[in-house]
Coordinates of C-alpha atoms in Angstrom, one line a residue:
X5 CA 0.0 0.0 0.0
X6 CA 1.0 3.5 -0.7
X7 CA 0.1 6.8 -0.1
X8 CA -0.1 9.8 -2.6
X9 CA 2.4 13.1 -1.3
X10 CA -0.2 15.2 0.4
X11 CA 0.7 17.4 -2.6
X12 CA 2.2 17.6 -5.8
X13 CA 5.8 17.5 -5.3
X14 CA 7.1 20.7 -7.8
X15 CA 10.3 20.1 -6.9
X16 CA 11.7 18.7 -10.9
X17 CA 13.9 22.3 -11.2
X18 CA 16.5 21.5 -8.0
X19 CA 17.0 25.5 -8.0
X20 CA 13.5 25.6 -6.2
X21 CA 14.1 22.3 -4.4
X22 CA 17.2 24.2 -2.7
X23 CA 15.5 27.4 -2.0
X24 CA 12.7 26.3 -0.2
X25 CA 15.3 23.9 2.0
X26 CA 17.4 27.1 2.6
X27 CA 14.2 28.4 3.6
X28 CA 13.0 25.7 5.8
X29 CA 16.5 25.5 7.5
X30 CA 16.4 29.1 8.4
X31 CA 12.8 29.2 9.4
X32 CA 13.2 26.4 11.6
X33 CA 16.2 27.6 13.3
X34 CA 14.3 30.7 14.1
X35 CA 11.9 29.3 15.5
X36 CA 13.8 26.8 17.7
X37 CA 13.6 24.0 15.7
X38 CA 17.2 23.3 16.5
X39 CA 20.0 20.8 18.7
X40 CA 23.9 20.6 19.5
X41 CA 26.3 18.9 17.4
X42 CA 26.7 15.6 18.9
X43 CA 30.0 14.8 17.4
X44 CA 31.2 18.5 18.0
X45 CA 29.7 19.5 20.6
X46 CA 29.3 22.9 21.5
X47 CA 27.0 24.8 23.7
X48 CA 27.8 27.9 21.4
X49 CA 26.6 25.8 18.5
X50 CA 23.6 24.5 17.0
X51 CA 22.1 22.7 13.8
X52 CA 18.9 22.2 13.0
X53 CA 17.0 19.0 13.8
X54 CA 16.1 16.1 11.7
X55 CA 12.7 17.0 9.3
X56 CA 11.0 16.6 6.6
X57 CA 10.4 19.4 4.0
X58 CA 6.4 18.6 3.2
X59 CA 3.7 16.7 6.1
X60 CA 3.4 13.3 4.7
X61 CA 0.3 11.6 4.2
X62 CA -1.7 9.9 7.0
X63 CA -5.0 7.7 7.5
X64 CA -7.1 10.3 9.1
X65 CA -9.0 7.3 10.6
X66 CA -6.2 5.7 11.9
X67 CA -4.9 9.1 13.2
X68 CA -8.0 9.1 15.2
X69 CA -7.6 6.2 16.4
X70 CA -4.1 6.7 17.9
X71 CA -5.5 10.1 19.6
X72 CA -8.7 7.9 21.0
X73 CA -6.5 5.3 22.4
X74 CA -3.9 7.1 23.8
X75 CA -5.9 8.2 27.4
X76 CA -6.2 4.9 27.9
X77 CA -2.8 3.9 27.0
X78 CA -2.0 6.7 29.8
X79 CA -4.0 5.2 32.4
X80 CA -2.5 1.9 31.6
X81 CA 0.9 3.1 32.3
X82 CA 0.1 5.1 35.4
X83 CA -1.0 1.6 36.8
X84 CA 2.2 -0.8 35.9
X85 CA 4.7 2.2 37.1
X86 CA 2.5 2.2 40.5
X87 CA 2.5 -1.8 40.7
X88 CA 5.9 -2.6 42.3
X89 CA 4.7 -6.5 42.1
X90 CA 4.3 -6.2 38.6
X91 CA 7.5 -4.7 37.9
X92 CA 9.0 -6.6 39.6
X93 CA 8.0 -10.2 38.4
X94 CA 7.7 -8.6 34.6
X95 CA 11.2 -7.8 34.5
X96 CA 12.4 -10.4 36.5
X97 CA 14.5 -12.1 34.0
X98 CA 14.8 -8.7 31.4
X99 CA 17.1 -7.2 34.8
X100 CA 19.5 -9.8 34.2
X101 CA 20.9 -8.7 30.8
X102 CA 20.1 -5.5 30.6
X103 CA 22.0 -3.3 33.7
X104 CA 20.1 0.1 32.6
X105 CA 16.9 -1.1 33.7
X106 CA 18.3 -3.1 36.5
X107 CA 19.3 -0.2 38.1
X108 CA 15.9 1.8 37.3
X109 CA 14.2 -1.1 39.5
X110 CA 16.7 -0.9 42.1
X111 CA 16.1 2.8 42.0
X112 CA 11.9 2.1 42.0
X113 CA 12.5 -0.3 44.8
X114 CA 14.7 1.8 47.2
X115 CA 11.9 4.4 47.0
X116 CA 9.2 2.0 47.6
X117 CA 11.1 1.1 50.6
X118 CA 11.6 4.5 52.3
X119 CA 7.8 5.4 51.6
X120 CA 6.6 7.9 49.0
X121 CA 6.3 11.0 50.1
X122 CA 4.1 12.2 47.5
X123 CA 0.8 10.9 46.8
X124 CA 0.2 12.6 43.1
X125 CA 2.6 12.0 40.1
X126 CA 2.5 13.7 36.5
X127 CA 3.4 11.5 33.8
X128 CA 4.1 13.0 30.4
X129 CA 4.0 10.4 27.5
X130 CA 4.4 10.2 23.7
X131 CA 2.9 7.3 22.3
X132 CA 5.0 6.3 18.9
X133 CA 3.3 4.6 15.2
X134 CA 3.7 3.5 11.9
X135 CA 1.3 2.5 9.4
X136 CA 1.7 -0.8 8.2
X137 CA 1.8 -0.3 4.6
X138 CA 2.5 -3.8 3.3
X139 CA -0.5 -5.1 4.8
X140 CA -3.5 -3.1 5.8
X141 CA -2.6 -0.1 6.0
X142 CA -3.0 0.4 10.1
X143 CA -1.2 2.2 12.8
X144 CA 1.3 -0.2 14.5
X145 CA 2.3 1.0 17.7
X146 CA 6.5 0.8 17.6
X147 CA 7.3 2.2 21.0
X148 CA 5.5 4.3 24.2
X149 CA 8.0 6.9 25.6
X150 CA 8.0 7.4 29.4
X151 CA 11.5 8.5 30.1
X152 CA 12.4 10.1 26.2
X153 CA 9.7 11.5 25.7
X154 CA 10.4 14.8 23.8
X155 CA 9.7 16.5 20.6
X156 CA 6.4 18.2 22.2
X157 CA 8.1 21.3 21.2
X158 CA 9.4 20.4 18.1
X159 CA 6.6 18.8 16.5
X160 CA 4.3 22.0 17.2
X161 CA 7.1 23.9 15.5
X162 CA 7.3 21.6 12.3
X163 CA 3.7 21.9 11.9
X164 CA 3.6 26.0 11.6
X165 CA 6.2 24.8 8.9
X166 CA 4.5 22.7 7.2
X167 CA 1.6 24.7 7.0
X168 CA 3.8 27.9 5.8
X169 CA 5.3 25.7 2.6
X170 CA 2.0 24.0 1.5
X171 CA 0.5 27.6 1.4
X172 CA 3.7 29.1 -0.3
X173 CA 4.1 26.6 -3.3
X174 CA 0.2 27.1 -3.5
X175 CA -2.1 24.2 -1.7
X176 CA -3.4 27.0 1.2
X177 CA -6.8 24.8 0.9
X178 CA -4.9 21.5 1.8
X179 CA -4.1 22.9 5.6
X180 CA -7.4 22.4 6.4
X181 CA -6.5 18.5 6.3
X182 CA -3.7 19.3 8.8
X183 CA -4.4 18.5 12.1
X184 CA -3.2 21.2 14.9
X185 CA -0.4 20.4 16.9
X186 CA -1.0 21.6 20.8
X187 CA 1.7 19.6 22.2
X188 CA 3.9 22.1 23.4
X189 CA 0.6 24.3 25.4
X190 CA -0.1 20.8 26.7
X191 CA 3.1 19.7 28.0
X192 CA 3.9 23.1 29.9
X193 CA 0.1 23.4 31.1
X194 CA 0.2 19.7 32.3
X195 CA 3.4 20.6 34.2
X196 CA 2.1 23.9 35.4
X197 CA -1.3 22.2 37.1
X198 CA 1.1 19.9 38.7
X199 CA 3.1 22.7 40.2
X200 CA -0.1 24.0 41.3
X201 CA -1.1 21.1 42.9
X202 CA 1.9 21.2 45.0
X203 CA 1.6 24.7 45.7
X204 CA -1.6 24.0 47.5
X205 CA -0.9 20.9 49.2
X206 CA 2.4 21.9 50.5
X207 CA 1.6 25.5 51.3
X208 CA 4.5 26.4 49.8
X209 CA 5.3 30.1 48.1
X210 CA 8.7 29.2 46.4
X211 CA 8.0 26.1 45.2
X212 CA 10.1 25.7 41.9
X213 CA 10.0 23.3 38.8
X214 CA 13.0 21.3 38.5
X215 CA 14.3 20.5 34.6
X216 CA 16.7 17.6 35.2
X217 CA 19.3 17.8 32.1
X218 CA 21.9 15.5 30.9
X219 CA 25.9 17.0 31.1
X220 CA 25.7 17.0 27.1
X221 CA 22.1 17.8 26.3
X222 CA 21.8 17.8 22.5
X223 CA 17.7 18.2 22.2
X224 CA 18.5 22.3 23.5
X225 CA 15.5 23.6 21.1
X226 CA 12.5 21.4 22.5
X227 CA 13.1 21.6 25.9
X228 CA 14.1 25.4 25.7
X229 CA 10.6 25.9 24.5
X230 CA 8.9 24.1 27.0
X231 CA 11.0 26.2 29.3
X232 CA 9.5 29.5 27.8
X233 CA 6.0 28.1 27.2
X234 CA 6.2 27.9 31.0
X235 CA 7.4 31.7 31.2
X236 CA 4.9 32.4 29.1
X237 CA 2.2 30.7 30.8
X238 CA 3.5 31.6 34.0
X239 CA 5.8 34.5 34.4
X240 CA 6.0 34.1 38.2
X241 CA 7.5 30.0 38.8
X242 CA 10.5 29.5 38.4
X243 CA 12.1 27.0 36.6
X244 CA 15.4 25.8 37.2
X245 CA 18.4 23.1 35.4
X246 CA 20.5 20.7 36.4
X247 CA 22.1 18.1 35.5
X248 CA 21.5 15.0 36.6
X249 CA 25.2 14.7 37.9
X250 CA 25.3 17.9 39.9
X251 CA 22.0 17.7 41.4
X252 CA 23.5 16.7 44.9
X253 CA 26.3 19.4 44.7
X254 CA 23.3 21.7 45.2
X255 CA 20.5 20.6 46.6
X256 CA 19.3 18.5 49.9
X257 CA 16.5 16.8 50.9
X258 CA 15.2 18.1 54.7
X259 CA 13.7 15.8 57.4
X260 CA 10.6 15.4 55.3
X261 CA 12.4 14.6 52.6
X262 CA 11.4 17.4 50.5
X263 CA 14.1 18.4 48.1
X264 CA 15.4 22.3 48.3
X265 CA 18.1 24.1 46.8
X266 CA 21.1 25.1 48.9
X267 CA 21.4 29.3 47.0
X268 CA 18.1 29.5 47.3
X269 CA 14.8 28.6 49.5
X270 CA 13.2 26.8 46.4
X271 CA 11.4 23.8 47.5
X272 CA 11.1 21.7 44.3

């Protein structure tokens, strides 16, 4: 099965093909569509991230579908990470070849084991398909993203792009076919009603949101924007980064185990 370009593709003289990439690079770039050089690395220094120049064609029924299914895929989720049984006799023989997520259930079951201290959790997800074009043409699900879970920003950034070309070589009608991308409002709203969750329950003023990083954090572009769409949102909470490795340098947990930061009176 195959699926006709969502337009047609006018791209035979390759003078035009290269000025509307030019264009789509710097737009993109702009607009914060952009990461570090993993092989060079360089905070000073960014390229743009992997894209395609037009939206590609999609089932709208099986694109449906995926958004139908995915609360319950959430809910789902929410329930295994909560089961420490499950976990536990699910990965019972996974933990012995694979010492990443051997040390995630060590992690899960040290905390299990001094109590949680908090009774609500946020999960952000992204849910991952492909249509199965040799057979029926039907969403396969490849992978559901609990820890790597990025590109909210980015994908609401390539959609304003893709919108922008199919209007400028001369489809403006087609858009309507284009479904809105609100991932980026929904990941920074989702984390800002869990900051004001905390708020209330703790009684807290200075509460902060924590943004644990990587020491070489290449995706700089998505999470930057989530990072603003907060500001945005919310002029008044702070956020703050860290990297994972120099979390403890700066912060301490007090006798109720609530984490703070040493420079400043931020619970978080």
């Amino acid at each position: 099965m195959q699926f006709e370009p969502c337009i047609p593709v006018p791209f035979e003289d390759n003078d035009l093909l290269e000025e509307y990439v030019g264009k789509a690079k710097a737009w993109l770039l702009q607009n914060g569509f952009g990461m570090h050089l993993k092989d060079d690395f360089s905070r000073d220094t960014i390229t743009f991230l992997p894209f395609t120049l037009l939206p590609s064609t999609f089932p709208a029924v099986e694109f449906k579908k995926a958004k139908m299914i995915q609360s319950i895929l959430n809910k789902l989720m929410h329930k295994v990470a909560h089961n420490g049984q499950f976990l536990r006799e699910t990965l019972s023989e996974t933990i012995t070849v694979d010492p990443f997520m051997a040390r995630l259930l060590q992690i899960h079951n040290t905390v299990l084991e001094e109590g949680l201290t908090q009774k609500v959790s946020l999960g952000l997800f992204r849910s991952d398909y492909m249509i199965d074009s040799l057979t029926d043409g039907t969403i396969k699900q490849v992978e559901f993203n609990t820890i790597a879970c990025g590109s909210a920003a980015a994908s609401y950034v390539l959609e304003k792009w893709h919108r922008n070309v199919v209007t400028l070589l001369g489809f403006p009608d087609r858009t309507k076919n284009m479904p809105l991308s609100d991932a980026l409002h929904g990941y920074a709203n989702a984390i800002l009603t869990a900051h004001e969750h905390y708020i209330k329950e703790s009684g807290s003023k200075t509460a902060a949101i924590l943004i644990v990083i990587e020491d070489r954090t290449l995706n700089i572009g998505d999470q930057r924007l989530v990072e603003f769409e907060i500001l945005k949102l919310a002029p008044s909470v702070r956020t703050i980064r860290k990297s994972i490795t120099n979390i403890s340098n700066t912060m301490r947990l007090d006798e109720r185990r609530r984490l703070y930061m040493y420079d400043f009176c931020h619970k978080i």
